[in-house]
Coordinates of C-alpha atoms in Angstrom, one line a residue:
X28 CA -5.2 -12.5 19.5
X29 CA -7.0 -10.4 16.8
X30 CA -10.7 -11.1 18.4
X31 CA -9.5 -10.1 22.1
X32 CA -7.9 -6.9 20.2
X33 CA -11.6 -5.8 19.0
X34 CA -13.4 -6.4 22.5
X35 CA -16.5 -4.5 22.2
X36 CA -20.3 -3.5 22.0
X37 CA -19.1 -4.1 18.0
X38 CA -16.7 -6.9 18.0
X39 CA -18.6 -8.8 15.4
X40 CA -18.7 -5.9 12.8
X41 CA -15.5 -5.1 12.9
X42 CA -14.4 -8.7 13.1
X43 CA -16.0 -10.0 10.9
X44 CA -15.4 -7.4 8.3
X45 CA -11.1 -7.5 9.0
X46 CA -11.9 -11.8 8.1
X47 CA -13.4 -10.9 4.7
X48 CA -10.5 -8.3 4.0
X49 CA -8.3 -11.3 4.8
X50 CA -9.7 -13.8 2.6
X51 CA -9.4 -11.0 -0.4
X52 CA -6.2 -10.3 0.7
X53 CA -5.1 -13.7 0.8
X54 CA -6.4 -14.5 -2.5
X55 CA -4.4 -11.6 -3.5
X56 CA -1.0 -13.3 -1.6
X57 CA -1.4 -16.5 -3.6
X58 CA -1.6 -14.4 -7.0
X59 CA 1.2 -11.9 -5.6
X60 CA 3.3 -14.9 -4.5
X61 CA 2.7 -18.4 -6.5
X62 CA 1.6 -16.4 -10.2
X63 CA 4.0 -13.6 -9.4
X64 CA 7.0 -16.1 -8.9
X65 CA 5.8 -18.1 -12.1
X66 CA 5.8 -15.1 -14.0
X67 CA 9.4 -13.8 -12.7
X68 CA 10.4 -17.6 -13.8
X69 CA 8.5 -17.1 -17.3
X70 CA 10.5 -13.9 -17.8
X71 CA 13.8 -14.1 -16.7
X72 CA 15.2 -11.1 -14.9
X73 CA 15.4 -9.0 -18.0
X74 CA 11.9 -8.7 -19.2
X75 CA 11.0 -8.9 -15.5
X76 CA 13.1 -5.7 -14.4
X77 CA 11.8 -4.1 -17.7
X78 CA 7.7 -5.0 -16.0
X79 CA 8.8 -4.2 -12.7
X80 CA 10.7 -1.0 -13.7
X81 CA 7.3 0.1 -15.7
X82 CA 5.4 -0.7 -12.4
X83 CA 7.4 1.4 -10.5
X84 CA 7.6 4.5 -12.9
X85 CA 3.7 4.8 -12.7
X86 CA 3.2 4.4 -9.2
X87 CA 5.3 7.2 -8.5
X88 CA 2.6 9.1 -10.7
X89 CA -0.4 7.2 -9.4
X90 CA -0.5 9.5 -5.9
X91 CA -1.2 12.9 -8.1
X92 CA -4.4 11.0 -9.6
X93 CA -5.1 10.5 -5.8
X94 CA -5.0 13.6 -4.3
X95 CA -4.5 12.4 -1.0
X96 CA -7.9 11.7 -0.8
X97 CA -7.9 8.0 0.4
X98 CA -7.9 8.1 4.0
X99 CA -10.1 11.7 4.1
X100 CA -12.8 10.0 1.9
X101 CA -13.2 7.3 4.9
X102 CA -13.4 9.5 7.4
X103 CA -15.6 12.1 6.2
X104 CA -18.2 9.2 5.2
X105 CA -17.5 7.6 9.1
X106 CA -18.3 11.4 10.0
X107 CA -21.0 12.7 7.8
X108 CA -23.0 9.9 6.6
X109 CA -25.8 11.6 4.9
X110 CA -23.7 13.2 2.2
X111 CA -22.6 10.1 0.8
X112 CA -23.8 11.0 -2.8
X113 CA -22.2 14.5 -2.5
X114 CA -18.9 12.8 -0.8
X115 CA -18.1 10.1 -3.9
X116 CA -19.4 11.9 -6.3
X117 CA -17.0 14.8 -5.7
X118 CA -14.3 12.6 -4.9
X119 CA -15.1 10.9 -8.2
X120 CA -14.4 14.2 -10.3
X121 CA -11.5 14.9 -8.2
X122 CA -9.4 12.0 -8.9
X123 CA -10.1 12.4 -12.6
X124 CA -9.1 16.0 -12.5
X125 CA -6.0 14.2 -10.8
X126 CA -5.8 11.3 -13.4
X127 CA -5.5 14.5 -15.9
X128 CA -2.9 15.8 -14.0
X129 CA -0.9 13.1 -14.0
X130 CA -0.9 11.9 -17.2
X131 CA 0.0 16.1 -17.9
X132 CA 3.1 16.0 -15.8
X133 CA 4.1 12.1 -17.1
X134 CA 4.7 12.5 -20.4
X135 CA 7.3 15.2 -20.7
X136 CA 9.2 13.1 -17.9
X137 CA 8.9 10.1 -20.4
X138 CA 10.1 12.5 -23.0
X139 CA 13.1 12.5 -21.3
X140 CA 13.5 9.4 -20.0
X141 CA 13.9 7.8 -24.1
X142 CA 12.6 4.8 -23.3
X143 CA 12.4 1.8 -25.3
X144 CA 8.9 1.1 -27.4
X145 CA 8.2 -1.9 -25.4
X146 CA 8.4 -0.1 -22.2
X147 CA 6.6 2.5 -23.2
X148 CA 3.6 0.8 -24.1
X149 CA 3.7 -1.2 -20.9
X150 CA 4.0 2.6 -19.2
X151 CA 1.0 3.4 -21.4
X152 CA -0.9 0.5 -20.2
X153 CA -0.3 0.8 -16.6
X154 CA -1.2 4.3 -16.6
X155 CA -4.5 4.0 -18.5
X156 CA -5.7 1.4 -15.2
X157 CA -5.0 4.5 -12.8
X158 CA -8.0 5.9 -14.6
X159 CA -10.2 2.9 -13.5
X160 CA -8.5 3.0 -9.8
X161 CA -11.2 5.8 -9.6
X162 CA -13.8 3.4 -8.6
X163 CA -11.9 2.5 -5.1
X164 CA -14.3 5.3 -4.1
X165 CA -17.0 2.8 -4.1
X166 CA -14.6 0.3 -2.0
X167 CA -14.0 3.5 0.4
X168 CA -18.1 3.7 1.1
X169 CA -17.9 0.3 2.3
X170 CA -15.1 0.4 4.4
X171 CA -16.9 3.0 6.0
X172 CA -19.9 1.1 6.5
X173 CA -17.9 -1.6 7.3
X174 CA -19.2 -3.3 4.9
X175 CA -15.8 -4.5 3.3
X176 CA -17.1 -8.0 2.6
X177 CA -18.5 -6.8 -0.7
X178 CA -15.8 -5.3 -2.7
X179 CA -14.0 -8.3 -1.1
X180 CA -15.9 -10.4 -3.1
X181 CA -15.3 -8.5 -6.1
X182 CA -11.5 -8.4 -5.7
X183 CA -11.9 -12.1 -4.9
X184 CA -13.4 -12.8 -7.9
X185 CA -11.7 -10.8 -10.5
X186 CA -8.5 -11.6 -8.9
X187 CA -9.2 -15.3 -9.2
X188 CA -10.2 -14.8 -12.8
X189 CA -7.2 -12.7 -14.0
X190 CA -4.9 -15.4 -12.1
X191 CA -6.1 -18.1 -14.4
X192 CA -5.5 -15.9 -17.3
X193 CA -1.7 -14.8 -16.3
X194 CA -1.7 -18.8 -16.0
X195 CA -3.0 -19.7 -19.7
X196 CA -0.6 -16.6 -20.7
X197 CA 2.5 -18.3 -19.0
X198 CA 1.7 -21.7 -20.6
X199 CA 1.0 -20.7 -24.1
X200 CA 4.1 -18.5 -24.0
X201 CA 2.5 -14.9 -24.5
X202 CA 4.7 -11.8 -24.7
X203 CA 5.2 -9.4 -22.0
X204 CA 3.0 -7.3 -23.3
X205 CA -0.2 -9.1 -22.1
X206 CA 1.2 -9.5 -18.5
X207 CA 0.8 -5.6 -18.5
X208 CA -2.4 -5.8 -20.4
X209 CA -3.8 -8.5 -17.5
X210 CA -3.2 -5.4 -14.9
X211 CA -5.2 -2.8 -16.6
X212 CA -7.9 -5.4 -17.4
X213 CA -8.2 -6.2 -13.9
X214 CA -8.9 -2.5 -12.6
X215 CA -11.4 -2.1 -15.7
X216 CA -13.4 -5.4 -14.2
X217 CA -13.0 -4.2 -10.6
X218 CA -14.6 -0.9 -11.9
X219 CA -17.6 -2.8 -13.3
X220 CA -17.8 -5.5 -10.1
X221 CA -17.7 -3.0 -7.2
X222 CA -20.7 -0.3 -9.6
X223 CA -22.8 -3.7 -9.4
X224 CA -22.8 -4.4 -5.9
X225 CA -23.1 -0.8 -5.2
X226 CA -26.4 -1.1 -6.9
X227 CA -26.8 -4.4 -5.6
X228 CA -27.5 -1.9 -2.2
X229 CA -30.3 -0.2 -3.7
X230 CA -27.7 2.3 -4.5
X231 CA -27.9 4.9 -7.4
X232 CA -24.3 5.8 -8.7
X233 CA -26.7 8.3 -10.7
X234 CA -27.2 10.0 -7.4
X235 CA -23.3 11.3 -7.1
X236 CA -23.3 14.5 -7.3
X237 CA -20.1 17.3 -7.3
X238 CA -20.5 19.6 -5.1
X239 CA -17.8 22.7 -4.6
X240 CA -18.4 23.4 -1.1
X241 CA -17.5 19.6 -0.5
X242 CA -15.0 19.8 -3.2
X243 CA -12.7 22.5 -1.4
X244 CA -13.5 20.5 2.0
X245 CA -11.7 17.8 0.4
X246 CA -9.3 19.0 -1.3
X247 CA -8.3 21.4 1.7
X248 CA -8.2 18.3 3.6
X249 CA -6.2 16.3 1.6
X250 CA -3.7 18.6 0.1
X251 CA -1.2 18.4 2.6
X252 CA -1.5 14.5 1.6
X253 CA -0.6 14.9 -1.9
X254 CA 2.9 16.2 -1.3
X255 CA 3.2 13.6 1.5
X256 CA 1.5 10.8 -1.1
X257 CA 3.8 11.9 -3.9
X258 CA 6.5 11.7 -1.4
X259 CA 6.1 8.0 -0.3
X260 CA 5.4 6.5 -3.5
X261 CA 8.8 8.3 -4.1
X262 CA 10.4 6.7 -1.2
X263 CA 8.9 3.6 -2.0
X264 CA 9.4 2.8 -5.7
X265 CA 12.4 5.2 -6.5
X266 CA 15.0 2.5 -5.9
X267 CA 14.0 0.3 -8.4
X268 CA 13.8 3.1 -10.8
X269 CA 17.3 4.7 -9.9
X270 CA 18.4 1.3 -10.0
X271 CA 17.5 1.3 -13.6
X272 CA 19.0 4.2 -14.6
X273 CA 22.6 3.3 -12.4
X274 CA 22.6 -0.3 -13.3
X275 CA 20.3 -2.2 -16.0
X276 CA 17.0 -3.8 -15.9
X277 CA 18.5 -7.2 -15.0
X278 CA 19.8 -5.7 -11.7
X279 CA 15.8 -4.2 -11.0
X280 CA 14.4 -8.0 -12.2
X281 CA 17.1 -9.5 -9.2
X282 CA 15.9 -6.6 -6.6
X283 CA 12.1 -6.8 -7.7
X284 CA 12.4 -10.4 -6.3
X285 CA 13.6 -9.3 -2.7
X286 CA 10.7 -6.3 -3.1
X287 CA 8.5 -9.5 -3.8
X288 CA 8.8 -11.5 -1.2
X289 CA 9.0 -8.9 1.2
X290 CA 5.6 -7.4 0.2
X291 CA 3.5 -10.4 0.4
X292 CA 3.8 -9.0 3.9
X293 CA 2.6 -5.9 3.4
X294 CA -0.8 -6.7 2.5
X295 CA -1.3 -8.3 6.3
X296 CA -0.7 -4.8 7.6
X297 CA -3.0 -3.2 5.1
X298 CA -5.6 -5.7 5.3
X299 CA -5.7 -5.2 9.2
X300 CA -5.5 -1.0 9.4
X301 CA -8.1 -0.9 6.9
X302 CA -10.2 -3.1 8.6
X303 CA -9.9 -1.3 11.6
X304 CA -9.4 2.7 11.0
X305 CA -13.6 3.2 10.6
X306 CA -13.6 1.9 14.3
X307 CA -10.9 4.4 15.7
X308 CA -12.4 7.4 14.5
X309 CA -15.3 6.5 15.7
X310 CA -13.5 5.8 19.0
X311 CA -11.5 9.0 18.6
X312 CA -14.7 10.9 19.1
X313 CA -16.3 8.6 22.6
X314 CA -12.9 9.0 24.2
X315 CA -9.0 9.5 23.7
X316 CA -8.1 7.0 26.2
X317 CA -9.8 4.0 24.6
X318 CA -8.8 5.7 21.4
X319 CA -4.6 5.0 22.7
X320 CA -5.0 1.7 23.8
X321 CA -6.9 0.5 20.8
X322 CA -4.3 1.5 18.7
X323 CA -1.6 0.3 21.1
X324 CA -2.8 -3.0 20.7
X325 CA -2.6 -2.7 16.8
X326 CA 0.8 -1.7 17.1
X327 CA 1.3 -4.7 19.2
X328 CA 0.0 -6.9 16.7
X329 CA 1.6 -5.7 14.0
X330 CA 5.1 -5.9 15.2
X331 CA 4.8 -9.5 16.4
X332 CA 3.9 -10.2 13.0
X333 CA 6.7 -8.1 11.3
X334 CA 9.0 -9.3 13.4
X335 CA 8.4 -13.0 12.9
X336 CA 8.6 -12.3 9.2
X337 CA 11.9 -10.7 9.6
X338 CA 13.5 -13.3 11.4
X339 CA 11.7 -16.2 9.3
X340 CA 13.5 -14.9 6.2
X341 CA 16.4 -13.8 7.8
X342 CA 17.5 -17.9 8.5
X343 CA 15.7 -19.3 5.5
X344 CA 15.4 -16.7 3.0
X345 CA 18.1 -18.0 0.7
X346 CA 16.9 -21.6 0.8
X347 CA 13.5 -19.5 -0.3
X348 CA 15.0 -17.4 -3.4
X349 CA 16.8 -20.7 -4.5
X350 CA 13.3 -23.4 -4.4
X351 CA 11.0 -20.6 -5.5
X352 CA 13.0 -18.8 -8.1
X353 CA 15.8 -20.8 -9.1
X354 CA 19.4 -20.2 -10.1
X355 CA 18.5 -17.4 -12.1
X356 CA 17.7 -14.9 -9.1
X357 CA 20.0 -16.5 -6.5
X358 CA 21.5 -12.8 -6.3
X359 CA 18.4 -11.5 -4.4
X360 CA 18.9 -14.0 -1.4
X361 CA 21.2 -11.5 0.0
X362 CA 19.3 -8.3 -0.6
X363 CA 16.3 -10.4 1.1
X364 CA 17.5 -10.5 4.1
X365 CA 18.6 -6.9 4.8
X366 CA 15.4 -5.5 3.1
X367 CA 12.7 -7.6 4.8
X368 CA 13.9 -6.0 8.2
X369 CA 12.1 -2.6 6.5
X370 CA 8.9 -4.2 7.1
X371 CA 9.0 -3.4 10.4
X372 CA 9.0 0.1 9.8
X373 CA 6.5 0.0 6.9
X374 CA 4.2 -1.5 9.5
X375 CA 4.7 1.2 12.2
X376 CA 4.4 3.8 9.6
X377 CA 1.0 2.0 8.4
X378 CA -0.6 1.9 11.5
X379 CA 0.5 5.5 12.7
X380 CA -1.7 7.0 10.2
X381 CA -4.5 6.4 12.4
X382 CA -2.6 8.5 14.9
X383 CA -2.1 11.3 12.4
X384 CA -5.6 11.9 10.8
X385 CA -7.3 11.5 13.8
X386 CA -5.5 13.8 15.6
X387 CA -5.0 16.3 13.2
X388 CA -2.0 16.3 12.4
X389 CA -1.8 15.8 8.4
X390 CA 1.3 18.5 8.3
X391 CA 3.8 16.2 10.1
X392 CA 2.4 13.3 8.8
X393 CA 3.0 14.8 4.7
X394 CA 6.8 16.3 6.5
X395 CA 7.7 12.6 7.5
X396 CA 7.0 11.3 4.3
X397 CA 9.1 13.9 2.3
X398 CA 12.1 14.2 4.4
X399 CA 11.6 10.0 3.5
X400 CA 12.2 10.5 0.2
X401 CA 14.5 13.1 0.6
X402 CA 16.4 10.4 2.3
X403 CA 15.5 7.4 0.0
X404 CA 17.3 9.2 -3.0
X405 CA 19.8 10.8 -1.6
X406 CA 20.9 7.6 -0.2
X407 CA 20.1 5.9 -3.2
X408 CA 22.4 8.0 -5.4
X409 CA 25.4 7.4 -2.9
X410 CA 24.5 3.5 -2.4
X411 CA 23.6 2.3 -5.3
X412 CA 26.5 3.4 -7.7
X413 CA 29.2 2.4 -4.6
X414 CA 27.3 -0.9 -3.3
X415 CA 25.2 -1.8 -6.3
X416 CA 21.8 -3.9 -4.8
X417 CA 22.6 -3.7 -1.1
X418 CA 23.1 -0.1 -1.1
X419 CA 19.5 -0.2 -2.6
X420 CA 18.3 -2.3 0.2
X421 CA 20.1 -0.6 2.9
X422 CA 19.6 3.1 1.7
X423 CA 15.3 1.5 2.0
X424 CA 15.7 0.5 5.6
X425 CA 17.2 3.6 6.9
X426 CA 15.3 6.1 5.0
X427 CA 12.3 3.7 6.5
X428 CA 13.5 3.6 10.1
X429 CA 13.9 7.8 10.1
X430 CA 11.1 8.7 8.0
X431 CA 8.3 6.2 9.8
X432 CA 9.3 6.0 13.6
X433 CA 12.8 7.8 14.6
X434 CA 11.3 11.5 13.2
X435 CA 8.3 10.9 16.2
X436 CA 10.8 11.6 19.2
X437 CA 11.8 15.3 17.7
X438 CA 8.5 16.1 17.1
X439 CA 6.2 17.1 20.7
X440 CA 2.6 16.4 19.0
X441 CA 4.0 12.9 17.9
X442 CA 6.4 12.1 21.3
X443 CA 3.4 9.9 22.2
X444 CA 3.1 8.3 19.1
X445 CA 6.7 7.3 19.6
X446 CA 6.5 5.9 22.6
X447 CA 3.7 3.3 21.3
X448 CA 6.0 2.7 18.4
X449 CA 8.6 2.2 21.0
X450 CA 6.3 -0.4 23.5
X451 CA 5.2 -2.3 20.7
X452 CA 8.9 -3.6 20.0
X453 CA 10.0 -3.9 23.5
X454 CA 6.5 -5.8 23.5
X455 CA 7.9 -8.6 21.5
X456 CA 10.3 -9.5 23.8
X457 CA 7.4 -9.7 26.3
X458 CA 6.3 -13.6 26.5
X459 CA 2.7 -12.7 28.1
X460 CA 1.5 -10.0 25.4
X461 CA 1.4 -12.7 22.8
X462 CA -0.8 -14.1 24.7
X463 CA -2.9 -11.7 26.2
X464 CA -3.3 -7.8 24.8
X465 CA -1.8 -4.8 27.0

């Protein structure tokens, strides 16, 4: 279905390039999945909540060292080409200006927070690889390009190499420490992997340059993503640390192993919009029309695969908790089978930034992602302390649902992007779009 999805003067670019971000990211499933369910064995759901809780905390930092800049980054390079060395190198200094800022607003917070030593040097750790997550700017040139097969190679690679290593960890009984350790020295090898085949394009990193002009360009762009960045890593991270703070790390170690299995998922729908945003802004600009029905058809795609996922774990998801994590974490076979159903949602969501950014419309897209984690923790604080874990899982799938597709009907510029939304699901239902596209 995916190669009559790209029909085209480029299907072979495009297609080939959405392969090679599926091999990385399905090295990346296997480390996520079999080494991320040895490790929550290793653990136990104490020391596990405790790495999981850290995780979280810093990702709900990690979007002020992006600035929003992501997505823009991408674009502009689709777009303007011949100021590549002005475009990373500015977006270089930017996200370490934002790495500064976050580590500025952090620490107070952690002040606050009193937490233990251990956790705080895992904290420590995981922030320091936001520093070296600077270097995606390299990845985002060759997404651009779509090129994506040579950072894939990289993330291949080092995420191969760092699997093994979790591995040796796990079998000569290391702390919990070095599990944290493994993540930051995975970003600093990533750094050094993606500079090399940067140069390995007869390309000169020496070349950046910072420009202002292109500085406020960017950051003009992409500040009405900050706020909206800021707001989903709240939205998507704060349950496991209100969870903390209402109940105890055990309770974060049982939900992190719903979160788990449910976002092995998650990198199918990233893998895929990745792969193919470069193509629709380029399609954006020929004609609106093909522009739609390209990115009905990725709806439509993605919602046959969320949806098979849903109902796949909804019948067999405790048998799944029980083989693959064992008594210890038979509590999350429950919470698995309400939160998976948020994957739908997170894949709509994922696929309507395409709609967004290349229509403009960065605003609503920032307003949808706030009044999401508006939701998230209001619900959260209601939920969790009356329902304990569900109320967790349930306060995710409708802050989801509002925040990522319902909050398209009330809006006029995104009524349309609704009603794709809306024909992808009935899609599903349609026996003769899973064989052939709209």
């Amino acid at each position: 279905m995916l190669s009559k999805i790209f029909k085209s003067v480029e299907i072979s670019r495009y297609f080939n390039n959405a392969l090679w971000l599926l091999v990385e990211k399905g090295v990346r499933v296997i480390d996520a999945f079999f080494v991320g369910i040895w490790i929550a064995k290793y653990l136990g759901p104490n020391d596990y909540g405790t790495l999981s809780y850290s995780e979280s905390f810093v990702y709900l930092f990690t979007a002020i060292a992006g600035l929003g800049l992501d997505q823009i980054v991408v674009k502009e390079l689709v777009k303007t080409p011949e100021k590549r060395d002005q475009i990373i190198g500015t977006a270089m200094v930017l996200r370490t200006l934002g790495f500064m800022a976050m580590v500025f607003i952090m620490l107070p917070v952690l002040y606050y927070q009193q937490e233990s030593t251990t956790t705080l040097y895992i904290i420590g750790l995981l922030s320091l690889s936001v520093a070296f997550q600077s270097f995606k700017i390299i990845d985002f040139y060759f997404q651009s390009e779509v090129k994506s097969k040579y950072t894939a190679i990289c993330n291949i690679i080092v995420i191969g190499c760092l699997a093994l290593l979790k591995v040796y960890f796990i079998l000569f009984e290391y702390s919990l420490l070095w599990f944290a350790f493994a993540i930051l020295l995975e970003w600093v090898l990533l750094a050094i992997a993606y500079i090399i085949v940067y140069k390995g394009q007869k390309l000169n990193p020496l070349n950046w340059s910072f420009e202002k002009e292109v500085a406020i360009e960017l950051f003009n762009k992409g500040k009405l993503l900050i706020l909206g960045s800021v707001a989903a890593a709240l939205y998507m991270k704060i349950d496991q640390v209100m969870i903390k703070q209402f109940l105890s790390e055990y309770e974060v170690g049982i939900y992190s192993v719903a979160v788990k299995l449910t976002g092995v998922w998650l990198f199918i729908t990233v893998t895929i919009t990745q792969s193919i945003f470069p193509s629709l802004v380029a399609l954006r600009k020929k004609s609106r029309v093909q522009f739609i029905n390209r990115l009905q058809k990725l709806y439509d795609l993605l919602m046959k695969i969320a949806i098979s996922a849903c109902v796949l774990y909804t019948f067999f998801g405790s048998i799944m908790v029980q083989v693959l994590f064992g008594e210890e974490y038979a509590a999350s076979s429950g919470l698995l089978s309400i939160y998976i159903w948020s994957i739908v949602f997170v894949f709509l969501s994922n696929a309507s930034w395409s709609y967004y950014l290349n229509e403009g419309l960065e605003k609503l897209a920032s307003f949808r992602l706030i009044l999401g984690a508006v939701l998230n923790i209001s619900l959260n604080i209601y939920l969790i302390q009356d329902y304990g874990l569900k109320g967790a899982a349930y306060a995710t799938l409708i802050s989801y649902s509002i925040s990522s597709y319902f909050i398209n009907f009330f809006f006029k510029k995104t009524r349309e992007n609704f009603y794709l939304q809306t024909r992808s699901i009935i899609n599903v239902l349609r026996p003769k779009t899973w064989i052939k596209p709209l």
